[in-house]
Structure formats: C-alpha cells, structure tokens
PDB file of C-alpha atoms in Angstrom:
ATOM      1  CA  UNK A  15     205.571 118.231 182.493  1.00  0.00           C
ATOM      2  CA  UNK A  16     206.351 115.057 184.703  1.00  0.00           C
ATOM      3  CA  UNK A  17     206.532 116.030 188.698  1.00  0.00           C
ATOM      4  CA  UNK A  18     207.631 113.436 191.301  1.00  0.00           C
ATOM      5  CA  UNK A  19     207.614 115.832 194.353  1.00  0.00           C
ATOM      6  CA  UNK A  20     204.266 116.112 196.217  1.00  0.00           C
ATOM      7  CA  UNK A  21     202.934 119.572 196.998  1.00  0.00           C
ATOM      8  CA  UNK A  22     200.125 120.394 198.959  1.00  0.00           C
ATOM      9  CA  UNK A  23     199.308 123.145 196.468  1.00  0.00           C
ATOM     10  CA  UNK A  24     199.777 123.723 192.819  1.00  0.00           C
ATOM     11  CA  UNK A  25     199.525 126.746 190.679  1.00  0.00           C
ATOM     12  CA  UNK A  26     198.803 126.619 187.079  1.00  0.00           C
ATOM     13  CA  UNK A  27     199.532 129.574 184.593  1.00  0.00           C
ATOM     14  CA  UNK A  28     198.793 128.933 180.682  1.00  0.00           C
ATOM     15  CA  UNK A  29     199.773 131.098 178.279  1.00  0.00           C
ATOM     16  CA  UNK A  30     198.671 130.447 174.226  1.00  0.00           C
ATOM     17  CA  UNK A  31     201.389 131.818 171.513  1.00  0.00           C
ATOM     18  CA  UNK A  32     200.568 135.013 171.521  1.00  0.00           C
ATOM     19  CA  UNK A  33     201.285 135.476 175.605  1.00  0.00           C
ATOM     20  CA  UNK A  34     197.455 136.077 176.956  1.00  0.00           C
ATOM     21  CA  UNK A  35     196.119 134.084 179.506  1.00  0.00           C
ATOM     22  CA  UNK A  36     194.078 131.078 177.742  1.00  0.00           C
ATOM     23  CA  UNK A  37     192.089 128.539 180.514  1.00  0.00           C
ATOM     24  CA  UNK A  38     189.391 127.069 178.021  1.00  0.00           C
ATOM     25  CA  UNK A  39     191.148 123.093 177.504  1.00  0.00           C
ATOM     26  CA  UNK A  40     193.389 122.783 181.116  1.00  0.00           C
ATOM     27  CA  UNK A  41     193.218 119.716 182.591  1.00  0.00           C
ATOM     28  CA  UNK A  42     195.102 119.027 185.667  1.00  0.00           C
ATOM     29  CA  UNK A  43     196.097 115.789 187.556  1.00  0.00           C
ATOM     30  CA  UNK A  44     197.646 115.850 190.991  1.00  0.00           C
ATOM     31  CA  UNK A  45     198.258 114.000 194.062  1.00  0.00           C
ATOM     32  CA  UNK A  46     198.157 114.635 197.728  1.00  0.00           C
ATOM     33  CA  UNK A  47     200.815 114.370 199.792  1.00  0.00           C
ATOM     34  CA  UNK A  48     202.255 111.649 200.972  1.00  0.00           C
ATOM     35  CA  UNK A  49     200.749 111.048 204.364  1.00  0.00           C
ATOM     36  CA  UNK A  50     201.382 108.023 207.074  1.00  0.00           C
ATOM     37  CA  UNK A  51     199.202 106.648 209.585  1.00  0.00           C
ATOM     38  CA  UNK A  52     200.586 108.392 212.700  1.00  0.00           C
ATOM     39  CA  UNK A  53     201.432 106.381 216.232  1.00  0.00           C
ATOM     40  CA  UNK A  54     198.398 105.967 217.329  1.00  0.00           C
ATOM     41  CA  UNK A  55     197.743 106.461 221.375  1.00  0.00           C
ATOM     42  CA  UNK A  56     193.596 105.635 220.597  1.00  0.00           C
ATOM     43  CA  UNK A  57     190.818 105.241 217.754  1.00  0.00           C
ATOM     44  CA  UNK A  58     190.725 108.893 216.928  1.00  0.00           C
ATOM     45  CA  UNK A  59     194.114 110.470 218.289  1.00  0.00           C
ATOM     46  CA  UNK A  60     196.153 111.696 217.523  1.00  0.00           C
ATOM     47  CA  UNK A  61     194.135 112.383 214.341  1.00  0.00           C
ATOM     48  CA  UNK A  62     192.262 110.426 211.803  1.00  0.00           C
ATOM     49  CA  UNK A  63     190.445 107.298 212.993  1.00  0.00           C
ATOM     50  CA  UNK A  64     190.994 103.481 213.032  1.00  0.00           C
ATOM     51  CA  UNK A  65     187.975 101.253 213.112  1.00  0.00           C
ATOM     52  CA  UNK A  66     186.996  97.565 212.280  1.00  0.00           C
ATOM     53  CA  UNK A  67     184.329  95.397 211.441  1.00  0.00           C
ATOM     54  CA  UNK A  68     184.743  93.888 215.641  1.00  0.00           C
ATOM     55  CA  UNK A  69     186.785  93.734 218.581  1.00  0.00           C
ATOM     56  CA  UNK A  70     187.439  90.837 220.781  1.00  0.00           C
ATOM     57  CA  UNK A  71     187.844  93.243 223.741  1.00  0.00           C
ATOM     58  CA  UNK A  72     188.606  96.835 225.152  1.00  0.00           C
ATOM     59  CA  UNK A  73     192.201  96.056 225.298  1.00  0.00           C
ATOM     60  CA  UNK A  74     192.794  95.001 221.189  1.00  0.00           C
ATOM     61  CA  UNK A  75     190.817  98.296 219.988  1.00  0.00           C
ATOM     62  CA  UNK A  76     191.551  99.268 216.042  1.00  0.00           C
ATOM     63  CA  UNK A  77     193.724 101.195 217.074  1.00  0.00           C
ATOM     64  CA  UNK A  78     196.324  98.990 217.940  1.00  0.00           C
ATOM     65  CA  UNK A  79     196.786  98.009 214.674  1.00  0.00           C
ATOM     66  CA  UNK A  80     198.339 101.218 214.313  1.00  0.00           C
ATOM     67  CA  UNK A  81     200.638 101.781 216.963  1.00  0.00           C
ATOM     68  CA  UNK A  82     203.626 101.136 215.808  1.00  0.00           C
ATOM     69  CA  UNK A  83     204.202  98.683 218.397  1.00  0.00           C
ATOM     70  CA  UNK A  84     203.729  94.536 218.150  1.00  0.00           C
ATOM     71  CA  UNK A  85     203.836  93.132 221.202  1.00  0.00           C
ATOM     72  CA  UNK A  86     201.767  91.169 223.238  1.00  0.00           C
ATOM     73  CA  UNK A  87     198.135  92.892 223.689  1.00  0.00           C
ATOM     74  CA  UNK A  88     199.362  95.491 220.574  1.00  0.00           C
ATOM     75  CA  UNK A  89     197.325  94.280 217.895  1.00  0.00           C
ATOM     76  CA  UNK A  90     193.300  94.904 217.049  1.00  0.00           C
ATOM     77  CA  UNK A  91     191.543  91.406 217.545  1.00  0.00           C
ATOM     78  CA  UNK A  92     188.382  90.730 215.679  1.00  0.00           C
ATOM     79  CA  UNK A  93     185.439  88.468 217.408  1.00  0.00           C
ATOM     80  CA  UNK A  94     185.418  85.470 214.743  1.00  0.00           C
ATOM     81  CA  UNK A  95     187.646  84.365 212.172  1.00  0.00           C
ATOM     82  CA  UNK A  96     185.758  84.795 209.146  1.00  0.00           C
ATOM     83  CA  UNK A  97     185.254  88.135 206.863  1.00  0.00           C
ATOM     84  CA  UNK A  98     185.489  91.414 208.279  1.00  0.00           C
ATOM     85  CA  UNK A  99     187.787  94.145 207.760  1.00  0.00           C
ATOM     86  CA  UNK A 100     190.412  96.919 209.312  1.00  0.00           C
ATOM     87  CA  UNK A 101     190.386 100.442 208.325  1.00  0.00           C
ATOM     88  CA  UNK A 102     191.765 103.928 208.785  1.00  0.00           C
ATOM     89  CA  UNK A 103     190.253 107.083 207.691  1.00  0.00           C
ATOM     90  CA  UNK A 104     192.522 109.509 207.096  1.00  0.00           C
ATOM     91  CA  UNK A 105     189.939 112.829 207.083  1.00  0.00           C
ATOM     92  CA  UNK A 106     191.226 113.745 203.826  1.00  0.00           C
ATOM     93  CA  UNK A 107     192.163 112.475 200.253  1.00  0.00           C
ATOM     94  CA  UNK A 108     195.990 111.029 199.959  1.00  0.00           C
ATOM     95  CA  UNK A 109     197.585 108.532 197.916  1.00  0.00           C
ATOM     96  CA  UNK A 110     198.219 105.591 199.366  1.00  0.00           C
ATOM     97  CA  UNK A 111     201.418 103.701 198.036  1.00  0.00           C
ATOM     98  CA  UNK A 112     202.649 100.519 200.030  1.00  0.00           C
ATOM     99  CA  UNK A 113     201.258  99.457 203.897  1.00  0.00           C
ATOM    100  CA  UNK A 114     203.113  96.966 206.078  1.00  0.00           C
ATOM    101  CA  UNK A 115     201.992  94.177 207.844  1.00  0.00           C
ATOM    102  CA  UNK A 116     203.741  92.160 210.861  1.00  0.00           C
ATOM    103  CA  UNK A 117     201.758  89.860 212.834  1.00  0.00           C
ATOM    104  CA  UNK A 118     201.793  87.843 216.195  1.00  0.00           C
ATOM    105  CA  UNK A 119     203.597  84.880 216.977  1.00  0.00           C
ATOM    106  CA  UNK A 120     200.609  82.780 216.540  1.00  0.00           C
ATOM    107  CA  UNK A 121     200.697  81.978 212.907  1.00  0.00           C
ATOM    108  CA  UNK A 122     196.922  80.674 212.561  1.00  0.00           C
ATOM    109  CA  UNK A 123     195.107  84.144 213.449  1.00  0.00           C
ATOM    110  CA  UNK A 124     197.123  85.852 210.418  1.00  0.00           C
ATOM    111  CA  UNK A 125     194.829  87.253 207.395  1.00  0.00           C
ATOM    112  CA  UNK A 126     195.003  84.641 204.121  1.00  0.00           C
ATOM    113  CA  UNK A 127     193.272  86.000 201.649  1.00  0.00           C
ATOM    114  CA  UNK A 128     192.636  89.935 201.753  1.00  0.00           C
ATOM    115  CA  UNK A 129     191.524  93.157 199.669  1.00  0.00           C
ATOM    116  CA  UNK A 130     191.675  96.643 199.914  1.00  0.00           C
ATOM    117  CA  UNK A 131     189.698  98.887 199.206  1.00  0.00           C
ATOM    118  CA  UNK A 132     189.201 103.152 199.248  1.00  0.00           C
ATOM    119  CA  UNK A 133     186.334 104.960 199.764  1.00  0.00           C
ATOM    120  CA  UNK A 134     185.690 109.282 199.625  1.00  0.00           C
ATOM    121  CA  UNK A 135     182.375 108.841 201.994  1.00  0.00           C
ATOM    122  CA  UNK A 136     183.456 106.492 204.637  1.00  0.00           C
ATOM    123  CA  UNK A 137     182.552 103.238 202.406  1.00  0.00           C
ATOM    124  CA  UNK A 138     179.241 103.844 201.959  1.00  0.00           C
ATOM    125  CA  UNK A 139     178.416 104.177 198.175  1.00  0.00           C
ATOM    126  CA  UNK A 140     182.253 105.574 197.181  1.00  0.00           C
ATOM    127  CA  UNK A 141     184.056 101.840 197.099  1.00  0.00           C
ATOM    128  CA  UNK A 142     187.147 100.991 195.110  1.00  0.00           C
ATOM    129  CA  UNK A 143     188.582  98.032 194.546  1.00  0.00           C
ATOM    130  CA  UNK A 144     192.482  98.477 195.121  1.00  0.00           C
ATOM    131  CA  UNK A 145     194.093  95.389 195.077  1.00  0.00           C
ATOM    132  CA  UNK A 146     194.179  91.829 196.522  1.00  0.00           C
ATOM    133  CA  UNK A 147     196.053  89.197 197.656  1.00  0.00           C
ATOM    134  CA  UNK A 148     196.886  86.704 199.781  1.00  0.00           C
ATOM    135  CA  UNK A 149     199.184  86.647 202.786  1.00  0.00           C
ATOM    136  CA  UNK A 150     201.879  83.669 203.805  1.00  0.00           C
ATOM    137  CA  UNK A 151     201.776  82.227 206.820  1.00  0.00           C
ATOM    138  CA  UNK A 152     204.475  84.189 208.558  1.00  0.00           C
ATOM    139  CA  UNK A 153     205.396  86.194 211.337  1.00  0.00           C
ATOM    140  CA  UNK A 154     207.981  88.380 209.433  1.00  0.00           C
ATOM    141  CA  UNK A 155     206.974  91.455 207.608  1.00  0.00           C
ATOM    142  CA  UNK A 156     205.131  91.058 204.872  1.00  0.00           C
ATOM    143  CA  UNK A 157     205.220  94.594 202.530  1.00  0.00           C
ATOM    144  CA  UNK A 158     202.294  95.467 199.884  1.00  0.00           C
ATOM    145  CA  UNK A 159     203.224  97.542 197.202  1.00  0.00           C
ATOM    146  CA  UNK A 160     200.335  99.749 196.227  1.00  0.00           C
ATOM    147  CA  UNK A 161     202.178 101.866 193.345  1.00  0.00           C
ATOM    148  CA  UNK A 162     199.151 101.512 190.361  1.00  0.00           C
ATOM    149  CA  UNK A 163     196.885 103.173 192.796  1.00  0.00           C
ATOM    150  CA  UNK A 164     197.092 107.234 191.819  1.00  0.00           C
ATOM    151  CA  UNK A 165     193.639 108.398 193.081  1.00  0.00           C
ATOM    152  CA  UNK A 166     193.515 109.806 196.636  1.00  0.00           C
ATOM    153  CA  UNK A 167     190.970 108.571 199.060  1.00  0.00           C
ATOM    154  CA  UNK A 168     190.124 109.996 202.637  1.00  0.00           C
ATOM    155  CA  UNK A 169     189.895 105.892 203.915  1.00  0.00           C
ATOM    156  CA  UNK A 170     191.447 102.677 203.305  1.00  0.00           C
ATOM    157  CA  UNK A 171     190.103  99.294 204.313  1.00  0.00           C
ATOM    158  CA  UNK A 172     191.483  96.096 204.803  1.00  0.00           C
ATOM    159  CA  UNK A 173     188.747  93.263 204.410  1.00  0.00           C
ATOM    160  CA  UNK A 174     189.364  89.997 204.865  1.00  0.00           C
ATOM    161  CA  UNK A 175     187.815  86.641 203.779  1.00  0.00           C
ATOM    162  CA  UNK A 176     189.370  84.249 205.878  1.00  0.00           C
ATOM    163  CA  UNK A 177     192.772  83.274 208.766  1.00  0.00           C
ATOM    164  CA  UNK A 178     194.590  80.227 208.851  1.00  0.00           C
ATOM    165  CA  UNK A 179     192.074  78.512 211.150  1.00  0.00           C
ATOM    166  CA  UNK A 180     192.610  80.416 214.019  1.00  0.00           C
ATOM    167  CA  UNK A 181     189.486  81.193 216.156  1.00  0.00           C
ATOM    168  CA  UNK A 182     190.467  85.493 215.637  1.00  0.00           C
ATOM    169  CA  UNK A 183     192.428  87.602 213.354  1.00  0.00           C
ATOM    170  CA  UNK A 184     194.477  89.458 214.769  1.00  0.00           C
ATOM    171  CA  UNK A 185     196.739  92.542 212.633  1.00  0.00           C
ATOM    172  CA  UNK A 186     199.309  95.021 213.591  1.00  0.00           C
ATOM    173  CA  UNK A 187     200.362  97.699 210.165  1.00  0.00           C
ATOM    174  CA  UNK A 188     203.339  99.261 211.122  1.00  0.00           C
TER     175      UNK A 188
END
C-alpha cells in the first residue's frame, strides 16, 4: 500500500484468508511528520534548540540562523573560518526533506564545501552521513534537496570544512 500523506499515528490491522487476526511477519515503515524549524525568538524557544560549534558574539547566537529573518546582525557567526558546524535539534524524530540557505552580502564568509549529517542522541555515537556538497559563491538562495533521506532523526547538523576566505562563516536557513 503506497501512502504519501504523513500521519502522526498509524494503525495496522492484518487479517490472513481465513479472516483471524495474524501479527507473526508485519513489518511496518513510516515517517514522521513533516516538521519545520519554527521562527526562532532564542536558542531553545520557541521549542527545539539551535546550537553551533562557536559564536563570534552574544548578538549572532545559533539561533539566528533560524529566524527567518536576514538582515544585518540576523545570522549565527562562528569564531574562525575553518570546520565547525550549525545544528538544530528538533526533540523528536522527523524526516527531513530540503533546507534553505541565504546568506549575507559579504560573499567570502559563505560555507564552500559542507555535509550534513543526523543523529538520534544529540551526535554523540548515532551519526549519519546525509549528504554533501558544495555551495556557490552567492548571495541568492541556494535550496538543498534532501528527498533520498527517509529515516527520521531528532537533530540535523550542518558541518562545514571551509568559507571563501573570509575570516567567519556566517549562515542564515530560512
């Protein structure tokens, strides 16, 4: 049976040919629902929570990443320009399918090359490649399709290798 709506819950009733119940060889395969990173007003509200691998200062937090907004001072700002990563943790297992990146005017703090990655325990031992790329040198949005993933995972990180030689990165994911 093929099922392109997401539920939160499904039900399951077998039945063999002669009617009775028969639960010995069911196998089920599901996804979450589709969730979005809300608008976020700090790192753990209004739920979930964004963190990163540093911040330049008080004012370019993680969570500005995630704030829907991309002006001046709303982006997260690392300390450095070389590996270190972006992440959200969503508190429970969902599917993610695309993210969206715009970035500042300043063309030399954008990611290059990137990965990402999900994790069930916060990136500890639970660590799955998703995919990776690499980024142009652009300030217009740049969309990454994430359809082959199909297992849920409570966070998703962005890690990064390198910028374009700017002395930060700096992200905003709408």
């Amino acid at each position: 049976v093929s099922n392109n709506n997401y539920y939160k819950f499904y039900r399951l009733y077998c039945t063999d040919t002669n009617g009775t119940y028969n639960t010995d060889q069911i196998q089920f395969y599901g996804r979450q629902l589709n969730v979005s990173v809300p608008k976020m007003t700090s790192n753990t509200a209004p739920w979930g929570e964004a963190s990163a691998s540093s911040i330049n200062s008080s004012e370019y937090q993680p969570y500005r990443a995630f704030d829907k907004n991309n002006g001046a001072r709303e982006n997260w700002v690392s300390i450095g320009n070389t590996k270190g990563y972006i992440q959200y943790d969503f508190k429970k297992p969902c599917v993610l399918k695309m993210f969206i990146e715009q970035f500042t005017q300043n063309t030399n703090e954008l990611i290059k090359d990137y990965t990402l990655y999900g994790s069930n325990d916060k990136f500890v031992d639970d660590i799955h490649e998703i995919t990776k790329g690499t980024f142009a040198q652009s300030t217009s949005l740049q969309v990454v399709n994430t359809n082959e993933n199909i297992t849920p995972y409570e966070s998703y990180r962005l890690a990064y290798d390198n910028n374009y030689g700017g002395t930060n990165v700096c992200v905003s994911i709408l």
